[in-house]
């Protein structure tokens, strides 16, 4: 082996599972679910040669999902050359694992590959590893890239005029901008975030120390000995490493940062010399107000620190620095032909001559030094004809992508997950102004990421189209053009085309005798525009292109070159093919903007987007649009000459005042008669009726010439304007849903083709004129209303079958004499041996009730009213109403599925407590987050109605136990009974054990019956109402105003006993400051007498108060408030019903035990409130 090799130390041996720039919270969540316990890895094969050595690693099923390193195999690095990186071993191992041309050496366990000259040996061992994370940092203490001042002075003698205080001595050297206002952070509420740092390896902490100590020495970080953020423990501090939590808790400022896409347009096109200044640690040069510094507090080691300067990662940092830098440069005056552009901490100066650029650059550097800035000497680009700014190479020729940016994208491996694909598209999208047809190229990649069910970490399924797009985008970046810098003094020319639903455009300006590209634009049209005919899609593309280039063009003259007659389509031709909203947008941008001129050109070259020399195939945009937007070419909107048929159509939809049902109908009439009419289902609208009328008119006129008059603008628009366009879009809206009446519209477009000639004309409605068209429309309107009054025939049911009278007479013979007497009394008569009522319906004997009840009840279990309606339509009967009612009661399916109601019963009271805090009721309420608390545990004393409330972070049993053991029991003593609902926080084993040890009867109310905890429920509502009012008045969080609200609730007099909870507990009225102060003048000699008399008076007052409270408390029920008894059968309301087809009631079940308000049933462990039950008959025994 070579001597220049580097070996992995035993302490540093590791297996890398994922490498990510920045935080990957979804991956970290999956990573830390496994905890820090040791895991077993399978060591597979050892590979080595004269330079490299590594071992492949195998994973089990649980570990496989954690490996996300692209183009590398899972491995353990052991040896590498000093000139290589450890990252190179991953692809090396991956290539070796895939090879199959291995031959056995003299040693049977060692194999050799002559093609790559590598040995391997199968290990098949296991080793124990622990999960950890590491933060990699490329920052070292000394700035080895900084050129010496002497070297730069030799190159640029003018730099001697710049103060040396401007240059940063190290990578952590920072300035302090003069007159910069300290940053004041405004919080959204009183909530202050706390977020723990995820674990770091010791090596990562060691790497951070140089950065930390540098910032500490510079005063950017200071010790934080006293935090204004109060936390539960005095020693606990708010630890914020990720500023996302801080950003979510503060009021963000309006963003004010230049657009990186358009900032270069501010550079004058006649400039030939440039300088670029990079400010060092720019954000750290702005101070933070002392009262706001705690927002950036963190913990390092065992001490707490905070930042005194503006931090990178804070949401408002770019906006604040941009405004501060602008104010700092306002007093700088440059030469007339020089310009400055700033993007955060990067500044570019452009001038027309070298001497002017040199002088103004020196002036800029002197101004920055005087203002307290720091600049990076190594990154200074001083008076050059070509500089690099924001990833672009800027010169007098224009701008182009830098080689570094292109090489970074070119070296990216093929993405594996959706997040990686989106990251790749984001990097390429920054370069889209240099790539013609970018939207077309990236479309397959974007479509691949939109597959249903994909999450950020899901692996994408690569299609051949996506593979091709990935390669084509990289190839397009290799041949990016040099784009000219926009000159606002020259007119712009923009060529626009539309292809595959995308706008493709190039913005150009004159450069000598030719046009030079300034920027390429491409974007996907919205779904509505993409569904238009080709010529109208070109109109939409032209509008989108003009809008996209507005930031570069401004109000300079712009000529749009489009291979379609855009102006003719918008101004001279009717625009009914476009909605009013779209037409107004297109017309405003393309025809009304004073600086935009739209011209028609020859077809564009697909590659360069420039007009071709040849004219191509000419076409008439108006004629082509008409042909594509109408169902048939000869369709007219004016009457035909001498048609064979003249038809008037109309539809009607109105509400029946008696039944409330919608009456819908249509009619087709001529000058003399109604040829087609009919009623339609009540769920249809008048528009649907109009469509149906035109459809029937076309069918009636099959093979003939016809003129159809309709007063519906909707139908006229469907026929002439929108119908064919909707058909091209498969009758879908922009949201992907079907348009209204899409089936009728599709049928209408087919029916229009049936007549030999057709004209669909619009006429006025309800004019009361006497001309033939108005009279015909009135006849159609009247015929449609008459047709709507006819009910739509329904399908015959079993009861509609006519029964021969011979069978009826046989049935009636089985009737009893009393039944026939009832028939006769009701006016029924006998004819041919058949009893019939005055209306002609036969009489139904009682013996047939079971058959017809079962028949009418049916498989869908019709109600009593439905059964009676069906049978009485064909039969006359007496007593069927009662029979059908009992039949429905006996049906268990109806009993368990119908909505129904439980038993009605009076509200019962809890047993009377003998004194304060013998019986407590508890419940949780949910509020908005405040100081890390979201819930509040409310406790009410059932004797005095004294309320205690405890803010909690979680709604769990630990919060209940904490309130009991830390406040309620130490302050008020051990209660005899505590009642609550059946929520998870109150039914835990821990609370039951507390109750057993302390002798507390822990009770739960009947499930799903809030009235059982009425006392605490009422106090919950009162507490929420008063908290919201107090928060709105004071602007404080609810945790701050809670003591004030509780004081008011405790001191408020209750109407039932005319006492406040405070008086009941302490035997005296509270001093609220409202009434006058009474009492003798204080005297030291009478202290003992006053105390003795106070105790006597207190004792008698409390006895009187307790008697008054007991008299006002509601008495508990002495007898059951329901009539349910053990042994009876009931069905129980199902409050956990989560599907529409599940029964609403469960059972039937038999009652085992009863109390005054609840029952115990078979198969249920808990008591059930009686109001949740319904009586049902005893179920019939079924034979096995």
Tab-separated table of N, CA and C in Angstrom, residues 344-448:
chain	number	residue	atom	x	y	z
A	344	UNK	N	-29.462	41.776	-0.719
A	344	UNK	CA	-29.077	41.416	0.648
A	344	UNK	C	-27.644	41.899	0.888
A	345	UNK	N	-26.652	40.976	0.985
A	345	UNK	CA	-25.284	41.392	1.329
A	345	UNK	C	-24.359	41.442	0.121
A	346	UNK	N	-24.900	41.320	-1.099
A	346	UNK	CA	-24.091	41.416	-2.317
A	346	UNK	C	-24.387	42.741	-3.010
A	347	UNK	N	-23.325	43.465	-3.382
A	347	UNK	CA	-23.455	44.776	-4.024
A	347	UNK	C	-22.648	44.744	-5.320
A	348	UNK	N	-23.290	45.133	-6.420
A	348	UNK	CA	-22.600	45.247	-7.705
A	348	UNK	C	-22.645	46.705	-8.157
A	349	UNK	N	-21.493	47.197	-8.622
A	349	UNK	CA	-21.383	48.564	-9.146
A	349	UNK	C	-20.998	48.450	-10.615
A	350	UNK	N	-21.714	49.133	-11.481
A	350	UNK	CA	-21.478	49.087	-12.925
A	350	UNK	C	-21.211	50.495	-13.447
A	351	UNK	N	-20.222	50.604	-14.344
A	351	UNK	CA	-19.864	51.904	-14.927
A	351	UNK	C	-19.532	51.719	-16.399
A	352	UNK	N	-19.474	52.843	-17.097
A	352	UNK	CA	-19.215	52.791	-18.540
A	352	UNK	C	-17.728	52.744	-18.851
A	353	UNK	N	-16.889	53.334	-17.977
A	353	UNK	CA	-15.442	53.368	-18.233
A	353	UNK	C	-14.693	52.771	-17.055
A	354	UNK	N	-13.447	52.387	-17.287
A	354	UNK	CA	-12.630	51.790	-16.230
A	354	UNK	C	-12.293	52.815	-15.159
A	355	UNK	N	-11.937	54.016	-15.587
A	355	UNK	CA	-11.570	55.037	-14.602
A	355	UNK	C	-12.757	55.389	-13.712
A	356	UNK	N	-13.922	55.500	-14.324
A	356	UNK	CA	-15.115	55.843	-13.541
A	356	UNK	C	-15.467	54.714	-12.572
A	357	UNK	N	-15.350	53.483	-13.031
A	357	UNK	CA	-15.652	52.340	-12.167
A	357	UNK	C	-14.675	52.273	-10.995
A	358	UNK	N	-13.411	52.537	-11.252
A	358	UNK	CA	-12.415	52.498	-10.187
A	358	UNK	C	-12.679	53.574	-9.149
A	359	UNK	N	-12.951	54.784	-9.602
A	359	UNK	CA	-13.184	55.885	-8.662
A	359	UNK	C	-14.445	55.652	-7.840
A	360	UNK	N	-15.508	55.219	-8.487
A	360	UNK	CA	-16.757	55.015	-7.748
A	360	UNK	C	-16.685	53.808	-6.818
A	361	UNK	N	-15.895	52.793	-7.185
A	361	UNK	CA	-15.727	51.647	-6.286
A	361	UNK	C	-14.989	52.065	-5.018
A	362	UNK	N	-13.949	52.847	-5.164
A	362	UNK	CA	-13.225	53.346	-3.989
A	362	UNK	C	-14.160	54.188	-3.119
A	363	UNK	N	-14.963	55.021	-3.770
A	363	UNK	CA	-15.904	55.841	-3.014
A	363	UNK	C	-16.916	54.959	-2.264
A	364	UNK	N	-17.386	53.877	-2.905
A	364	UNK	CA	-18.323	52.965	-2.254
A	364	UNK	C	-17.674	52.277	-1.063
A	365	UNK	N	-16.424	51.803	-1.232
A	365	UNK	CA	-15.750	51.104	-0.134
A	365	UNK	C	-15.487	52.057	1.035
A	366	UNK	N	-15.099	53.288	0.741
A	366	UNK	CA	-14.881	54.255	1.826
A	366	UNK	C	-16.185	54.541	2.569
A	367	UNK	N	-17.284	54.625	1.826
A	367	UNK	CA	-18.574	54.887	2.466
A	367	UNK	C	-18.987	53.711	3.358
A	368	UNK	N	-18.777	52.497	2.882
A	368	UNK	CA	-19.116	51.317	3.688
A	368	UNK	C	-18.290	51.270	4.966
A	369	UNK	N	-16.989	51.622	4.861
A	369	UNK	CA	-16.138	51.633	6.057
A	369	UNK	C	-16.613	52.688	7.044
A	370	UNK	N	-16.987	53.844	6.528
A	370	UNK	CA	-17.447	54.914	7.419
A	370	UNK	C	-18.762	54.555	8.095
A	371	UNK	N	-19.587	53.750	7.436
A	371	UNK	CA	-20.886	53.374	8.000
A	371	UNK	C	-20.803	52.187	8.959
A	372	UNK	N	-19.626	51.571	9.087
A	372	UNK	CA	-19.462	50.483	10.045
A	372	UNK	C	-19.638	49.094	9.477
A	373	UNK	N	-19.644	48.942	8.167
A	373	UNK	CA	-19.781	47.627	7.555
A	373	UNK	C	-18.449	46.890	7.574
A	374	UNK	N	-18.527	45.585	7.350
A	374	UNK	CA	-17.360	44.754	7.121
A	374	UNK	C	-17.543	44.053	5.781
A	375	UNK	N	-16.435	43.979	4.995
A	375	UNK	CA	-16.487	43.336	3.681
A	375	UNK	C	-15.436	42.251	3.606
A	376	UNK	N	-15.696	41.279	2.733
A	376	UNK	CA	-14.766	40.169	2.546
A	376	UNK	C	-13.747	40.547	1.482
A	377	UNK	N	-12.464	40.567	1.882
A	377	UNK	CA	-11.411	40.932	0.939
A	377	UNK	C	-11.212	39.856	-0.113
A	378	UNK	N	-11.399	38.580	0.273
A	378	UNK	CA	-11.165	37.493	-0.672
A	378	UNK	C	-12.221	37.452	-1.764
A	379	UNK	N	-13.418	37.978	-1.490
A	379	UNK	CA	-14.502	37.920	-2.460
A	379	UNK	C	-14.672	39.226	-3.240
A	380	UNK	N	-13.778	40.179	-3.019
A	380	UNK	CA	-13.865	41.450	-3.736
A	380	UNK	C	-13.506	41.238	-5.197
A	381	UNK	N	-14.376	41.691	-6.101
A	381	UNK	CA	-14.112	41.700	-7.537
A	381	UNK	C	-13.971	43.172	-7.942
A	382	UNK	N	-12.716	43.575	-8.169
A	382	UNK	CA	-12.405	44.997	-8.280
A	382	UNK	C	-12.171	45.385	-9.729
A	383	UNK	N	-13.098	46.179	-10.263
A	383	UNK	CA	-12.971	46.808	-11.580
A	383	UNK	C	-12.582	45.761	-12.633
A	384	UNK	N	-13.566	44.954	-13.010
A	384	UNK	CA	-13.357	43.917	-14.015
A	384	UNK	C	-14.385	44.066	-15.120
A	385	UNK	N	-14.052	43.504	-16.266
A	385	UNK	CA	-14.996	43.529	-17.386
A	385	UNK	C	-15.995	42.378	-17.318
A	386	UNK	N	-15.715	41.411	-16.466
A	386	UNK	CA	-16.640	40.292	-16.257
A	386	UNK	C	-16.587	39.909	-14.793
A	387	UNK	N	-17.733	39.924	-14.139
A	387	UNK	CA	-17.814	39.586	-12.714
A	387	UNK	C	-18.917	38.551	-12.515
A	388	UNK	N	-18.884	37.934	-11.345
A	388	UNK	CA	-19.900	36.939	-10.996
A	388	UNK	C	-20.795	37.521	-9.905
A	389	UNK	N	-22.092	37.533	-10.177
A	389	UNK	CA	-23.063	38.131	-9.240
A	389	UNK	C	-24.332	37.291	-9.245
A	390	UNK	N	-24.714	36.787	-8.078
A	390	UNK	CA	-25.919	35.971	-7.904
A	390	UNK	C	-25.940	34.762	-8.854
A	391	UNK	N	-24.795	34.139	-9.016
A	391	UNK	CA	-24.730	32.953	-9.863
A	391	UNK	C	-24.723	33.247	-11.337
A	392	UNK	N	-24.541	34.523	-11.733
A	392	UNK	CA	-24.498	34.904	-13.145
A	392	UNK	C	-23.154	35.565	-13.432
A	393	UNK	N	-22.663	35.354	-14.645
A	393	UNK	CA	-21.482	36.066	-15.129
A	393	UNK	C	-21.964	37.295	-15.891
A	394	UNK	N	-21.606	38.501	-15.365
A	394	UNK	CA	-22.065	39.776	-15.927
A	394	UNK	C	-20.915	40.405	-16.699
A	395	UNK	N	-21.215	40.816	-17.922
A	395	UNK	CA	-20.221	41.497	-18.745
A	395	UNK	C	-20.946	42.482	-19.658
A	396	UNK	N	-20.176	43.136	-20.519
A	396	UNK	CA	-20.794	44.084	-21.453
A	396	UNK	C	-21.667	43.370	-22.469
A	397	UNK	N	-21.400	42.068	-22.706
A	397	UNK	CA	-22.206	41.299	-23.646
A	397	UNK	C	-23.583	40.945	-23.068
A	398	UNK	N	-23.680	40.926	-21.762
A	398	UNK	CA	-24.939	40.549	-21.120
A	398	UNK	C	-24.689	39.684	-19.899
A	399	UNK	N	-25.586	38.749	-19.674
A	399	UNK	CA	-25.461	37.865	-18.521
A	399	UNK	C	-25.605	36.428	-18.989
A	400	UNK	N	-24.931	35.522	-18.284
A	400	UNK	CA	-25.074	34.100	-18.540
A	400	UNK	C	-24.852	33.350	-17.234
A	401	UNK	N	-25.338	32.122	-17.192
A	401	UNK	CA	-25.193	31.319	-15.986
A	401	UNK	C	-23.725	31.020	-15.731
A	402	UNK	N	-23.325	31.059	-14.467
A	402	UNK	CA	-21.940	30.765	-14.134
A	402	UNK	C	-21.654	29.283	-14.312
A	403	UNK	N	-20.399	28.991	-14.577
A	403	UNK	CA	-19.986	27.595	-14.775
A	403	UNK	C	-20.201	26.793	-13.493
A	404	UNK	N	-19.976	27.421	-12.349
A	404	UNK	CA	-20.159	26.712	-11.083
A	404	UNK	C	-21.602	26.287	-10.884
A	405	UNK	N	-22.533	27.183	-11.176
A	405	UNK	CA	-23.952	26.837	-10.995
A	405	UNK	C	-24.343	25.699	-11.943
A	406	UNK	N	-23.877	25.764	-13.177
A	406	UNK	CA	-24.218	24.710	-14.135
A	406	UNK	C	-23.599	23.384	-13.710
A	407	UNK	N	-22.348	23.413	-13.245
A	407	UNK	CA	-21.677	22.170	-12.858
A	407	UNK	C	-22.339	21.533	-11.647
A	408	UNK	N	-22.849	22.369	-10.728
A	408	UNK	CA	-23.539	21.816	-9.562
A	408	UNK	C	-24.783	21.037	-9.995
A	409	UNK	N	-25.561	21.622	-10.903
A	409	UNK	CA	-26.769	20.928	-11.377
A	409	UNK	C	-26.397	19.709	-12.212
A	410	UNK	N	-25.345	19.825	-13.017
A	410	UNK	CA	-24.928	18.701	-13.852
A	410	UNK	C	-24.457	17.523	-13.012
A	411	UNK	N	-23.876	17.785	-11.846
A	411	UNK	CA	-23.354	16.710	-11.007
A	411	UNK	C	-24.407	16.088	-10.098
A	412	UNK	N	-25.611	16.644	-10.101
A	412	UNK	CA	-26.648	16.077	-9.235
A	412	UNK	C	-27.023	14.680	-9.704
A	413	UNK	N	-27.121	13.715	-8.790
A	413	UNK	CA	-27.541	12.367	-9.185
A	413	UNK	C	-29.041	12.332	-9.457
A	414	UNK	N	-29.472	11.235	-9.993
A	414	UNK	CA	-30.887	11.060	-10.288
A	414	UNK	C	-31.676	11.026	-8.984
A	415	UNK	N	-32.673	11.917	-8.806
A	415	UNK	CA	-33.432	11.941	-7.543
A	415	UNK	C	-34.166	10.626	-7.307
A	416	UNK	N	-34.353	10.330	-6.023
A	416	UNK	CA	-35.035	9.093	-5.637
A	416	UNK	C	-36.406	9.385	-5.045
A	417	UNK	N	-36.495	10.375	-4.173
A	417	UNK	CA	-37.750	10.686	-3.488
A	417	UNK	C	-38.411	11.910	-4.125
A	418	UNK	N	-39.653	12.118	-3.752
A	418	UNK	CA	-40.388	13.277	-4.259
A	418	UNK	C	-39.710	14.573	-3.838
A	419	UNK	N	-39.234	14.622	-2.606
A	419	UNK	CA	-38.581	15.835	-2.121
A	419	UNK	C	-37.326	16.139	-2.935
A	420	UNK	N	-36.566	15.113	-3.312
A	420	UNK	CA	-35.368	15.325	-4.104
A	420	UNK	C	-35.714	15.801	-5.517
A	421	UNK	N	-36.809	15.261	-6.085
A	421	UNK	CA	-37.231	15.716	-7.412
A	421	UNK	C	-37.643	17.186	-7.361
A	422	UNK	N	-38.420	17.565	-6.320
A	422	UNK	CA	-38.833	18.959	-6.185
A	422	UNK	C	-37.625	19.870	-5.981
A	423	UNK	N	-36.619	19.385	-5.247
A	423	UNK	CA	-35.408	20.185	-5.043
A	423	UNK	C	-34.666	20.381	-6.362
A	424	UNK	N	-34.589	19.330	-7.183
A	424	UNK	CA	-33.928	19.445	-8.484
A	424	UNK	C	-34.667	20.440	-9.374
A	425	UNK	N	-36.004	20.351	-9.406
A	425	UNK	CA	-36.765	21.282	-10.240
A	425	UNK	C	-36.632	22.706	-9.734
A	426	UNK	N	-36.522	22.890	-8.422
A	426	UNK	CA	-36.337	24.235	-7.891
A	426	UNK	C	-35.008	24.852	-8.318
A	427	UNK	N	-33.945	24.039	-8.304
A	427	UNK	CA	-32.645	24.553	-8.745
A	427	UNK	C	-32.661	24.893	-10.229
A	428	UNK	N	-33.323	24.060	-11.026
A	428	UNK	CA	-33.394	24.330	-12.467
A	428	UNK	C	-34.315	25.504	-12.774
A	429	UNK	N	-35.366	25.667	-11.970
A	429	UNK	CA	-36.317	26.746	-12.225
A	429	UNK	C	-35.664	28.119	-12.077
A	430	UNK	N	-34.636	28.214	-11.227
A	430	UNK	CA	-33.925	29.481	-11.089
A	430	UNK	C	-33.254	29.868	-12.402
A	431	UNK	N	-32.966	28.861	-13.242
A	431	UNK	CA	-32.288	29.106	-14.516
A	431	UNK	C	-33.262	29.113	-15.685
A	432	UNK	N	-34.568	29.151	-15.430
A	432	UNK	CA	-35.540	28.964	-16.497
A	432	UNK	C	-35.532	30.096	-17.516
A	433	UNK	N	-35.101	31.292	-17.125
A	433	UNK	CA	-35.053	32.390	-18.105
A	433	UNK	C	-33.970	32.181	-19.152
A	434	UNK	N	-33.082	31.188	-18.938
A	434	UNK	CA	-32.040	30.877	-19.915
A	434	UNK	C	-32.392	29.656	-20.772
A	435	UNK	N	-33.509	28.983	-20.448
A	435	UNK	CA	-33.845	27.733	-21.125
A	435	UNK	C	-35.131	27.928	-21.916
A	436	UNK	N	-35.073	27.917	-23.254
A	436	UNK	CA	-36.316	27.974	-24.034
A	436	UNK	C	-37.172	26.725	-23.770
A	437	UNK	N	-38.479	26.921	-23.755
A	437	UNK	CA	-39.433	25.809	-23.608
A	437	UNK	C	-39.255	25.064	-22.285
A	438	UNK	N	-38.882	25.772	-21.213
A	438	UNK	CA	-38.618	25.082	-19.948
A	438	UNK	C	-39.861	24.375	-19.409
A	439	UNK	N	-41.034	25.014	-19.517
A	439	UNK	CA	-42.252	24.395	-18.996
A	439	UNK	C	-42.565	23.076	-19.695
A	440	UNK	N	-42.294	22.998	-20.997
A	440	UNK	CA	-42.503	21.745	-21.713
A	440	UNK	C	-41.516	20.678	-21.258
A	441	UNK	N	-40.274	21.083	-20.986
A	441	UNK	CA	-39.261	20.120	-20.577
A	441	UNK	C	-39.562	19.538	-19.200
A	442	UNK	N	-39.995	20.380	-18.267
A	442	UNK	CA	-40.190	19.911	-16.898
A	442	UNK	C	-41.556	19.277	-16.667
A	443	UNK	N	-42.474	19.340	-17.632
A	443	UNK	CA	-43.824	18.826	-17.427
A	443	UNK	C	-43.847	17.358	-16.997
A	444	UNK	N	-43.072	16.453	-17.629
A	444	UNK	CA	-43.096	15.055	-17.162
A	444	UNK	C	-42.603	14.889	-15.729
A	445	UNK	N	-41.611	15.682	-15.327
A	445	UNK	CA	-41.122	15.597	-13.946
A	445	UNK	C	-42.185	16.064	-12.963
A	446	UNK	N	-42.856	17.173	-13.281
A	446	UNK	CA	-43.886	17.678	-12.382
A	446	UNK	C	-45.062	16.708	-12.307
A	447	UNK	N	-45.429	16.123	-13.428
A	447	UNK	CA	-46.528	15.160	-13.431
A	447	UNK	C	-46.176	13.938	-12.589
A	448	UNK	N	-44.912	13.558	-12.581
A	448	UNK	CA	-44.474	12.414	-11.786
A	448	UNK	C	-44.627	12.671	-10.291
